[in-house]
Amino acid sequence: MMIYSNKKRMAAFFAFFVYISFFLITPVLKAQTADQISGQNGMAATAHPLATQAALEMMEKGGNAVDAAVAAAFAIGVVEPDGSGLGGGGGMLISFAGGTKNIFINYYPRTSEVIEKLSFDFDKDKKTAKSILVPGTVAGLLAALEQYGTLPIGTVIQPALQYAKQGFPVDETLSKIILDNSTVLGIYPGTSEIFLPEGFPLGQGDTLKQPLLAAVLEQIALHGAKGFYEGAVAERIAHEVTANGGMLTVNDLRNYQPVISEPLQGQYKGFHILTSPPPQSGASVLEALNILEQGNLPKWGHFSNSERSLHFLAETFKRVSADRSTHIGDPKFNTIPTTGLISKAFARERYSDIDMGRVNPPDNRSVKAGNPLKYNSVSKIKYNYNQEKEESIESDQQDDEGMTPSQQWKNDKFDNWGKKKQKKSPAPVIRKNVDSSEVIKDDDPMDAYYDTGLSPELAMAAEASGEGGHTTHLSVVDKDGNMVSLTQTIGNFFGSGLSASGVLMNNGLVNFSAVSEKNKIQPGKQPRSSISPSIILDNDGKPFIALGSPGAGRIIPTVVQLIVNLIDFKMNITEANEAPRMYSQKFDEKLYVEGRVPVEVRAGLEKKGHQLQVYDDFDLFFGGAQLVMYDWQTGLFYGSADKRRGGSAGSSTHRSEQ
């Protein structure tokens, strides 16, 4: 087995984890123009060496890509506790080697069925137990394992259990995040005991043990999802959340089910792209690609060196941001015009709105959403809300924030959304299987839930950056070519800050909108999410490249830029991952770029009216992408872990006989 990571992580890894002994470096492939990790028997790329190790262990045992991804997802929640874990949620995209079956599993958190009883202040309560939603990670990962994996739960969860029980060395990144968030970590005694022993934050090289979390993992290993969502563990979690002011019942936990559906599918210059359906943001990825397809990026040059190309991307992402905030939400509660959003005709209309000579309109907040409804068509697609009976709902999946994001990233803060009114809205009727063409409406106006005291633009800016920057992504491909792209989160750094029975709980409530009808708070509802795990298929419809990134609102532009790098500029996955990045959106005035964008390009952009903010050459602000690739012609696998994040990519050296 071969694993690759940055020097600082590896130094800590060797110093404190001597019982893991097989780490070798392979020669660089001479045929490539940038270093790539290669192998012959599958590949995994994650944000932490121990999570990559967990994935490779499963493939060594004969497991497939789903087994490996689930093991890595459980493990990353232990060793990267600031970003994901049992108390959060996410989405998993699976593409099977034959090219005949593609699955998306939505296990994002959702509100309690009695959420209307909660008094919530979006400013004061965003990092408290009041912000907790019903977690979906365990349900989603185990649904994937039971339906599409090959190994038993006990085997797959063992690496995570080992890391929680025996401990692991805190690396530089985690130590800094603990230090930066020590105030939040000190609010709840259970969390403080884990990360601030004796009142001091754990530092680089310290061993982090999580015995209470290990006990929960043991129950999951023994009893599956019931070990988390029912019985003593569920009762303790519900009690601790409610005792600290949150809204989470035993019934909420017992009734949680992931949503299993077909992924969205689009095309970009002849390549098929699979990605996440609403309320995740794969539709925005496809919309952006469709708009960019109207231009000529290869002729204009890469956006890191071309003023014209970078301007084009910036203006595209502003419009995509406006469309996302207006049209995307939970399809159980709204009619989502997905077909229109990802249609080529709508993209042509949005492209025609772009002025290639200047920023137009001159202020980003004046960018208006388009109208995809006139391009929308409705088709049957299968969603499974209860895992027992698969039913169809009407959906649409066919195609012919005040502070800047940089301040939010550094301070983990949002704009002030104001206080909730005392008036409460009655709970809307919720059904498990619904026709999304029948919009479930709340007769009371939106402000019955809360009044932000902010303009709609500032409220949307806050919501646009609500998903925390330390979400995590991992990509896996097995020896047979089955591929998984998975993104999961607990919200902001360390979620709500509350550890219930040793499980860090999310703060997903802040991902709802204060002004968007489609993303308002309702019982049993999932908030809109930026996560966009994606897979590129080859010309035969087989999974070719899996990719994705964390980074809140930066996820969509990052995923799009990776795809453009790969397809338009024919980069290999490492070159695509390491190319300079940019970011823009509707809800603030800045165009954000990495420092490697030349000064003369920046100057030209400023003449067009852009307000630039320049980051370091490789800055975590722009995400931490993980990519894997399988070359079906040569039989070689490739992996790339984003150096902005310090993760690792690795390949098994053993081809298991099944």
XYZ file of C-alpha atoms in Angstrom:
658
model
C 0.000 0.000 0.000
C 1.323 3.448 -0.891
C 0.286 6.704 0.737
C 1.449 10.216 -0.037
C 1.029 13.381 2.041
C 2.674 16.670 2.852
C 5.839 16.651 4.943
C 4.379 18.111 8.129
C 1.552 15.607 8.300
C 3.889 12.731 7.539
C 6.351 13.814 10.221
C 3.669 13.708 12.864
C 2.320 10.505 11.380
C 5.639 8.647 11.645
C 6.372 9.993 15.109
C 3.141 8.852 16.730
C 1.743 6.045 14.569
C 4.531 3.522 14.383
C 2.131 0.654 14.013
C 1.366 1.768 10.433
C 4.428 0.740 8.502
C 3.920 0.696 4.772
C 4.483 4.126 3.270
C 6.507 4.168 0.041
C 7.047 6.801 -2.615
C 6.706 5.821 -6.264
C 8.677 7.406 -9.091
C 7.086 10.269 -10.970
C 5.551 9.156 -14.247
C 7.798 10.551 -16.956
C 4.909 10.957 -19.349
C 3.259 13.510 -17.087
C 4.005 17.219 -16.811
C 3.293 17.354 -13.079
C 3.796 14.871 -10.280
C 0.963 12.373 -10.123
C 0.384 9.517 -7.738
C -0.213 6.364 -9.742
C -1.100 2.760 -9.059
C -2.575 -0.348 -10.598
C -5.147 -1.527 -8.050
C -7.397 1.381 -7.127
C -6.818 4.814 -5.623
C -8.056 6.965 -2.745
C -7.575 10.681 -2.101
C -8.693 12.274 1.166
C -7.840 15.238 3.370
C -5.933 13.150 5.945
C -3.414 10.285 5.628
C -5.267 8.144 8.152
C -8.518 8.398 6.194
C -6.662 7.411 3.030
C -5.145 4.536 4.989
C -8.631 3.378 6.011
C -9.826 3.360 2.391
C -6.821 1.402 1.192
C -7.191 -1.134 3.988
C -10.682 -1.946 2.735
C -9.440 -2.451 -0.818
C -6.658 -4.675 0.523
C -9.366 -6.792 2.150
C -11.167 -7.188 -1.163
C -13.670 -4.384 -0.643
C -14.976 -2.171 -3.413
C -14.993 1.610 -3.768
C -18.084 1.982 -1.588
C -16.500 -0.015 1.241
C -13.372 2.105 0.956
C -15.238 5.421 0.817
C -17.428 4.555 3.810
C -14.385 3.525 5.846
C -12.611 6.751 4.901
C -15.705 8.847 5.692
C -16.045 7.351 9.168
C -12.302 7.747 9.736
C -12.093 11.363 8.544
C -14.818 12.265 11.032
C -12.518 11.061 13.810
C -9.180 12.471 12.657
C -10.578 15.716 11.203
C -13.267 16.397 13.831
C -13.476 20.086 13.016
C -14.960 19.351 9.587
C -17.189 16.285 9.593
C -18.339 13.361 11.685
C -21.252 11.331 12.977
C -23.102 14.502 13.971
C -23.229 15.957 10.466
C -24.210 14.894 6.976
C -23.321 15.037 3.309
C -23.730 13.435 -0.072
C -22.229 10.405 -1.827
C -22.115 9.953 -5.599
C -21.491 6.399 -6.852
C -20.784 5.406 -10.450
C -20.374 1.735 -11.215
C -17.728 0.452 -13.571
C -20.100 -0.900 -16.176
C -21.436 2.578 -16.803
C -25.022 1.364 -16.368
C -25.796 2.528 -12.833
C -25.243 5.824 -11.049
C -26.529 6.593 -7.568
C -26.672 9.676 -5.383
C -27.215 9.324 -1.627
C -28.273 12.533 0.102
C -27.659 12.234 3.835
C -27.598 15.912 4.680
C -29.032 16.993 8.088
C -32.662 18.067 8.298
C -34.777 19.954 10.801
C -36.692 18.424 13.668
C -40.372 17.750 13.041
C -41.049 20.120 15.962
C -38.633 22.851 14.890
C -41.420 25.454 15.089
C -41.137 25.241 18.879
C -37.567 26.521 18.763
C -36.773 30.154 19.531
C -33.686 30.851 17.440
C -31.561 33.967 17.081
C -29.431 33.649 13.948
C -26.769 35.909 15.422
C -26.498 34.612 18.980
C -27.345 30.952 18.455
C -25.389 30.007 15.341
C -22.687 28.187 17.335
C -24.872 26.662 20.024
C -27.049 23.585 20.509
C -29.962 25.551 19.078
C -28.376 25.344 15.621
C -28.342 21.524 15.536
C -30.242 19.601 12.865
C -30.972 15.870 12.782
C -27.650 14.282 11.678
C -27.547 12.029 8.630
C -23.971 10.760 8.323
C -24.476 7.353 9.929
C -27.698 6.652 8.028
C -26.233 7.677 4.690
C -22.931 5.837 4.995
C -24.561 2.641 6.209
C -27.249 2.784 3.515
C -24.453 2.939 0.944
C -22.576 0.102 2.607
C -25.588 -2.174 2.968
C -26.871 -1.657 -0.564
C -23.678 -1.270 -2.568
C -20.760 -2.409 -0.404
C -19.355 -5.901 0.138
C -17.723 -5.858 3.587
C -19.416 -6.081 7.011
C -19.974 -2.979 9.101
C -17.542 -4.114 11.786
C -14.705 -4.344 9.300
C -15.401 -1.025 7.607
C -15.774 0.950 10.825
C -12.703 -0.582 12.488
C -10.151 2.070 11.399
C -12.332 4.899 12.744
C -12.898 2.980 15.963
C -9.173 2.409 16.334
C -8.334 6.081 15.796
C -10.973 7.157 18.317
C -10.008 4.628 20.975
C -6.209 4.542 20.668
C -5.824 8.143 19.583
C -3.865 9.788 16.795
C -1.337 12.644 16.593
C -2.735 16.138 16.190
C -1.181 17.678 13.095
C -0.366 21.322 12.467
C -3.643 22.106 10.697
C -5.871 20.635 13.409
C -3.839 22.238 16.199
C -4.283 25.680 14.626
C -8.020 25.169 14.143
C -8.403 24.045 17.769
C -6.504 27.121 18.925
C -8.522 29.464 16.715
C -11.805 27.984 17.980
C -10.854 27.468 21.618
C -13.534 29.891 22.822
C -16.288 27.889 21.132
C -14.750 24.605 22.262
C -14.770 25.835 25.845
C -18.514 26.542 26.025
C -19.672 22.963 26.584
C -17.807 20.856 29.186
C -18.044 17.649 27.128
C -16.309 19.285 24.176
C -13.785 21.097 26.342
C -12.677 17.825 27.923
C -11.854 16.431 24.487
C -10.039 19.343 22.860
C -8.990 21.534 25.801
C -7.715 19.069 28.411
C -6.937 20.847 31.664
C -8.038 24.052 29.958
C -5.322 24.102 27.312
C -5.866 23.460 23.591
C -4.265 20.364 22.145
C -1.131 21.210 20.195
C 0.734 19.692 17.278
C 2.037 16.254 18.228
C -0.392 15.743 21.119
C -2.465 12.571 21.021
C -6.207 13.069 20.628
C -8.296 10.258 22.117
C -12.102 10.212 21.957
C -13.347 7.343 24.159
C -16.994 8.426 24.190
C -17.005 8.606 20.399
C -15.363 5.185 20.305
C -18.208 3.804 22.412
C -20.754 5.141 19.905
C -18.787 3.664 17.000
C -18.816 0.308 18.797
C -22.607 0.444 18.999
C -22.797 1.203 15.284
C -20.445 -1.709 14.556
C -22.684 -4.027 16.589
C -26.138 -2.781 15.643
C -25.780 -0.786 12.431
C -27.769 2.441 12.092
C -29.999 1.428 15.007
C -26.931 1.657 17.232
C -26.963 5.407 16.604
C -30.567 6.338 15.832
C -32.278 4.164 18.427
C -31.659 2.950 21.951
C -29.342 4.406 24.564
C -27.132 6.404 22.169
C -30.109 8.169 20.560
C -31.646 8.895 23.939
C -28.415 10.416 25.264
C -27.905 12.544 22.148
C -31.491 13.834 22.173
C -31.289 14.559 25.897
C -27.992 16.464 25.670
C -29.158 18.542 22.710
C -32.478 19.495 24.307
C -30.911 20.050 27.734
C -28.708 22.681 26.106
C -31.568 24.443 24.333
C -31.663 22.596 21.008
C -34.560 20.869 19.282
C -33.932 17.183 18.605
C -36.159 14.308 19.659
C -35.735 10.547 19.772
C -38.392 10.336 17.053
C -36.398 12.702 14.847
C -33.430 10.360 15.087
C -35.462 7.197 14.638
C -37.221 8.560 11.569
C -34.170 9.907 9.729
C -33.700 8.284 6.314
C -31.289 9.246 3.547
C -32.671 10.147 0.130
C -31.452 7.820 -2.611
C -31.916 9.037 -6.164
C -30.361 9.368 -9.570
C -27.671 12.047 -9.806
C -28.003 15.058 -12.043
C -26.349 14.622 -15.417
C -25.116 17.213 -17.857
C -22.653 17.578 -20.691
C -19.623 19.782 -21.124
C -17.900 19.717 -24.492
C -18.747 16.089 -25.100
C -18.051 14.828 -21.578
C -20.844 13.615 -19.333
C -20.840 15.100 -15.830
C -22.621 13.431 -12.906
C -23.280 15.577 -9.850
C -25.560 16.197 -6.875
C -29.277 17.065 -7.256
C -31.086 19.682 -5.127
C -30.932 20.728 -2.385
C -27.220 20.234 -3.047
C -25.661 22.414 -5.724
C -24.705 20.203 -8.641
C -27.240 22.107 -10.757
C -25.153 25.249 -10.241
C -22.021 23.418 -11.377
C -23.773 22.333 -14.564
C -25.250 25.784 -15.145
C -21.829 27.398 -14.843
C -20.278 24.891 -17.247
C -23.068 25.479 -19.756
C -22.469 29.231 -19.648
C -18.703 28.815 -19.993
C -19.274 26.539 -22.968
C -20.687 29.554 -24.835
C -17.282 31.229 -24.766
C -13.896 30.054 -26.024
C -11.665 29.533 -23.012
C -9.008 27.442 -24.822
C -8.521 30.267 -27.324
C -8.541 33.024 -24.721
C -6.112 31.222 -22.424
C -6.238 29.855 -18.916
C -8.005 32.160 -16.500
C -4.911 32.422 -14.288
C -3.108 34.169 -17.156
C -5.934 35.661 -19.176
C -7.792 38.787 -18.170
C -10.598 37.924 -20.594
C -11.081 34.374 -19.296
C -10.948 35.365 -15.640
C -13.482 38.146 -16.199
C -15.731 35.652 -17.973
C -15.577 33.217 -15.033
C -16.212 35.981 -12.494
C -19.304 37.246 -14.307
C -20.554 33.687 -14.807
C -20.304 32.769 -11.137
C -22.168 35.913 -10.077
C -25.117 34.893 -12.219
C -24.989 31.288 -11.089
C -24.944 32.512 -7.484
C -28.037 34.637 -8.095
C -29.865 31.746 -9.748
C -28.941 29.316 -6.982
C -30.182 31.603 -4.219
C -33.478 32.152 -6.016
C -34.331 28.734 -7.379
C -32.691 25.903 -5.383
C -34.117 24.343 -2.233
C -35.387 21.063 -0.822
C -37.464 19.385 -3.589
C -39.774 17.827 -1.002
C -41.090 21.313 -0.289
C -40.685 23.210 -3.547
C -40.867 22.855 -7.280
C -37.222 23.217 -8.333
C -36.712 24.163 -12.013
C -33.682 21.922 -12.329
C -34.221 21.127 -15.993
C -34.334 24.809 -16.813
C -31.303 25.646 -14.693
C -29.125 23.049 -16.420
C -30.476 23.579 -19.933
C -28.258 24.852 -22.730
C -30.944 27.353 -23.748
C -30.977 28.977 -20.322
C -27.183 29.094 -20.386
C -27.252 30.958 -23.697
C -29.616 33.489 -22.190
C -27.398 33.977 -19.140
C -24.321 34.262 -21.372
C -25.986 37.010 -23.380
C -26.334 39.006 -20.151
C -22.542 39.146 -19.685
C -20.588 42.188 -20.869
C -17.104 40.948 -21.765
C -15.703 44.481 -21.601
C -16.646 45.457 -18.054
C -18.333 44.486 -14.822
C -22.031 44.818 -15.509
C -23.947 45.685 -13.448
C -21.172 47.617 -11.705
C -22.143 46.322 -8.261
C -22.440 42.557 -7.819
C -25.508 42.711 -5.608
C -27.504 44.119 -8.509
C -27.031 40.950 -10.559
C -30.519 39.563 -11.118
C -31.550 35.945 -11.228
C -32.639 34.530 -14.548
C -35.894 32.758 -15.297
C -35.227 29.056 -15.961
C -38.929 28.171 -15.713
C -39.552 28.803 -19.406
C -36.919 26.174 -20.225
C -38.103 23.734 -17.602
C -39.633 20.358 -18.282
C -40.826 17.802 -15.771
C -39.964 14.135 -15.846
C -40.297 11.228 -13.503
C -37.255 10.408 -11.437
C -37.049 7.966 -8.597
C -36.404 9.147 -5.067
C -36.389 6.782 -2.124
C -37.300 8.528 1.113
C -37.872 5.495 3.310
C -35.556 2.794 1.908
C -38.453 0.342 1.966
C -40.608 1.512 -0.914
C -39.182 3.308 -3.904
C -41.645 5.772 -5.353
C -41.567 8.445 -8.014
C -42.037 12.117 -7.457
C -42.233 14.821 -10.035
C -38.836 16.370 -10.442
C -36.880 17.881 -13.241
C -33.635 16.203 -14.141
C -33.503 15.947 -17.895
C -31.467 18.267 -20.082
C -31.532 18.727 -24.191
C -23.163 37.880 2.972
C -22.023 41.984 5.179
C -18.638 40.461 6.026
C -16.529 39.319 3.151
C -15.917 35.593 2.702
C -12.324 36.117 3.796
C -13.461 37.578 7.096
C -15.972 34.798 7.540
C -13.279 32.226 6.830
C -10.770 33.670 9.263
C -13.215 34.504 12.039
C -15.839 31.800 11.449
C -18.520 34.454 11.777
C -21.565 35.583 9.846
C -23.455 38.768 9.343
C -26.004 39.679 12.007
C -29.307 38.190 10.977
C -31.261 39.771 13.815
C -33.646 38.308 16.326
C -36.522 35.953 15.817
C -39.988 37.284 16.389
C -42.079 35.763 19.128
C -44.832 34.840 16.696
C -44.554 31.236 15.542
C -45.852 29.598 12.417
C -47.816 26.359 12.623
C -46.006 23.317 11.295
C -46.762 22.595 7.651
C -47.979 19.178 6.655
C -45.027 16.933 5.799
C -45.281 13.685 3.878
C -42.454 11.245 3.327
C -43.246 10.651 -0.332
C -44.509 13.682 -2.165
C -44.946 15.015 -5.641
C -42.666 18.030 -5.859
C -44.945 19.580 -8.438
C -47.341 20.034 -5.509
C -45.512 22.665 -3.500
C -46.025 22.287 0.229
C -46.889 25.800 1.244
C -46.854 27.575 4.558
C -49.833 29.876 4.738
C -48.047 32.264 7.062
C -45.544 34.690 5.587
C -41.841 34.032 5.843
C -41.283 36.503 8.640
C -43.526 34.458 10.883
C -40.397 32.449 11.547
C -37.951 35.279 11.971
C -37.251 38.836 11.042
C -33.604 39.425 10.293
C -33.552 43.171 10.423
C -31.274 43.015 7.375
C -31.767 43.810 3.753
C -32.402 40.724 1.612
C -28.972 41.150 0.039
C -27.118 41.020 3.370
C -29.226 38.136 4.612
C -28.461 36.168 1.465
C -24.768 36.976 1.792
C -24.776 35.415 5.229
C -26.613 32.318 4.038
C -24.349 31.976 0.988
C -21.329 31.547 3.232
C -23.076 29.648 5.998
C -21.621 26.244 5.227
C -18.314 25.986 6.963
C -14.989 26.088 5.222
C -13.824 22.883 6.822
C -16.249 20.557 5.140
C -14.299 17.601 3.715
C -14.201 15.739 0.420
C -12.819 12.344 -0.567
C -12.646 10.429 -3.850
C -12.143 6.686 -4.346
C -11.862 4.285 -7.284
C -11.416 0.530 -6.848
C -9.500 -1.975 -8.982
C -12.587 -2.653 -11.107
C -13.214 1.022 -11.888
C -16.159 1.632 -9.538
C -15.935 5.238 -8.365
C -17.164 7.303 -5.403
C -17.160 11.063 -4.881
C -18.205 12.063 -1.346
C -18.530 15.402 0.448
C -19.621 15.713 4.076
C -19.693 18.340 6.812
C -20.766 19.377 10.294
C -21.139 22.988 9.177
C -18.660 25.490 10.509
C -15.518 24.504 12.363
C -16.602 22.030 15.081
C -20.240 22.552 14.107
C -22.389 23.745 16.997
C -19.599 23.168 19.499
C -21.712 20.667 21.450
C -20.478 17.107 21.895
C -23.453 14.884 22.637
C -22.323 11.487 23.911
C -18.902 12.285 22.419
C -20.377 13.161 18.995
C -19.730 16.690 17.751
C -23.055 17.989 16.460
C -23.615 20.120 13.370
C -24.848 23.712 13.216
C -26.792 23.184 10.006
C -29.704 25.457 10.911
C -27.664 28.467 9.809
C -27.733 27.156 6.233
C -31.369 28.125 5.918
C -32.135 31.503 4.424
C -33.674 34.508 6.047
C -35.263 35.708 2.821
C -35.527 32.855 0.322
C -38.928 31.190 0.189
C -37.354 28.004 -1.139
C -34.822 27.835 1.674
C -36.855 28.937 4.664
C -37.043 26.849 7.831
C -39.768 24.209 7.903
C -40.137 20.973 9.901
C -38.431 17.957 8.362
C -36.623 20.054 5.753
C -33.040 20.039 4.509
C -31.308 23.377 3.976
C -29.749 24.281 0.665
C -26.158 23.053 0.550
C -23.128 24.011 -1.536
C -21.718 20.485 -1.679
C -21.243 19.234 -5.235
C -19.476 15.847 -5.422
C -19.016 15.101 -9.114
C -17.825 12.391 -11.504
C -16.764 12.776 -15.139
C -17.632 9.858 -17.418
C -15.570 8.801 -20.422
C -16.961 8.408 -23.932
C -18.243 4.925 -23.103
C -20.154 6.192 -20.061
C -17.679 4.671 -17.608
C -16.492 6.592 -14.517
C -13.319 8.444 -15.450
C -12.544 11.109 -12.820
C -14.078 11.684 -9.364
C -13.648 15.129 -7.853
C -15.015 17.540 -5.297
C -14.018 20.083 -2.684
C -14.959 21.667 0.639
C -15.191 25.415 1.004
C -18.760 26.646 1.523
C -19.753 28.927 -1.369
C -16.343 28.378 -2.978
C -17.213 24.726 -3.667
C -19.139 25.430 -6.863
C -16.476 27.625 -8.539
C -13.713 25.243 -7.430
C -15.413 22.174 -8.913
C -16.127 24.074 -12.128
C -12.531 25.270 -12.420
C -11.241 21.725 -11.926
C -13.464 20.459 -14.743
C -12.444 23.318 -17.035
C -8.765 22.643 -16.283
C -9.197 18.976 -17.138
C -11.320 19.327 -20.267
C -10.507 22.712 -21.806
C -6.840 22.861 -20.896
C -6.140 19.114 -20.942
C -4.350 19.152 -17.594
C -3.739 15.970 -15.673
C -5.470 15.795 -12.308
C -2.514 17.164 -10.336
C -2.025 20.092 -12.700
C -5.767 20.783 -12.525
C -5.693 20.646 -8.737
C -2.684 22.914 -8.377
C -3.649 25.558 -10.933
C -4.440 29.015 -9.486
C -8.041 29.553 -8.388
C -10.527 32.392 -8.235
C -13.919 33.038 -6.679
C -16.775 35.491 -7.097
C -20.457 35.565 -6.184
C -23.442 37.882 -6.208
C -23.476 38.748 -2.538
C -20.221 40.625 -2.121
C -18.233 42.963 -4.294
C -14.846 41.252 -4.312
C -13.182 39.078 -6.916
C -10.892 36.720 -5.005
C -7.746 35.317 -6.643
C -4.664 33.416 -5.582
C -1.378 35.292 -5.646
C -0.041 33.457 -8.692
C -2.390 35.420 -10.953
C 0.000 37.893 -12.641
C -0.017 41.553 -11.660
C -0.789 42.649 -15.226
C -3.874 40.406 -15.314
C -5.058 41.873 -12.027
C -4.537 45.374 -13.344
C -6.639 44.625 -16.420
C -9.425 43.221 -14.275
C -9.446 46.339 -12.123
C -9.845 48.445 -15.269
C -12.938 46.395 -16.071
C -14.357 47.357 -12.681
C -13.436 44.362 -10.498
C -12.469 44.865 -6.866
C -9.725 42.329 -6.249
C -8.629 40.618 -3.092
C -5.440 38.590 -3.449
C -4.691 35.536 -1.310
C -1.572 33.410 -0.892
C -0.318 31.345 -3.806
C -1.982 28.177 -2.465
C -4.716 29.204 -0.057
C -7.148 26.980 1.843
C -9.810 29.639 1.279
C -10.285 28.150 -2.198
C -11.007 24.648 -0.959
C -9.202 21.359 -0.602
C -10.011 19.231 -3.637
C -9.407 15.490 -3.856
C -9.360 13.766 -7.252
C -8.927 10.220 -8.531
C -8.782 9.010 -12.115
C -8.890 5.654 -13.871
C -7.426 5.318 -17.355
C -9.443 2.470 -18.839
C -6.994 2.050 -21.727
C -3.789 1.688 -19.708
C -5.317 0.252 -16.533
C -3.512 2.869 -14.427
C -5.052 4.790 -11.539
C -4.099 8.336 -10.544
C -4.732 10.398 -7.431
C -4.275 14.012 -6.374
C -4.700 15.473 -2.897
C -4.920 19.265 -2.742
C -1.745 20.757 -1.292
C -3.891 23.588 0.075
C -5.358 21.060 2.490
C -2.419 18.754 3.166
C -4.232 15.512 2.453
C -2.941 12.339 0.832
C -3.523 10.109 -2.157
C -2.590 6.445 -2.209
C -2.950 3.177 -4.085
C -3.074 -0.403 -2.908
C -0.177 -2.616 -4.010
C -2.251 -5.759 -3.604
C -4.864 -7.067 -5.997
C -7.254 -9.053 -3.855
C -8.788 -12.253 -5.180
C -12.538 -12.422 -4.636
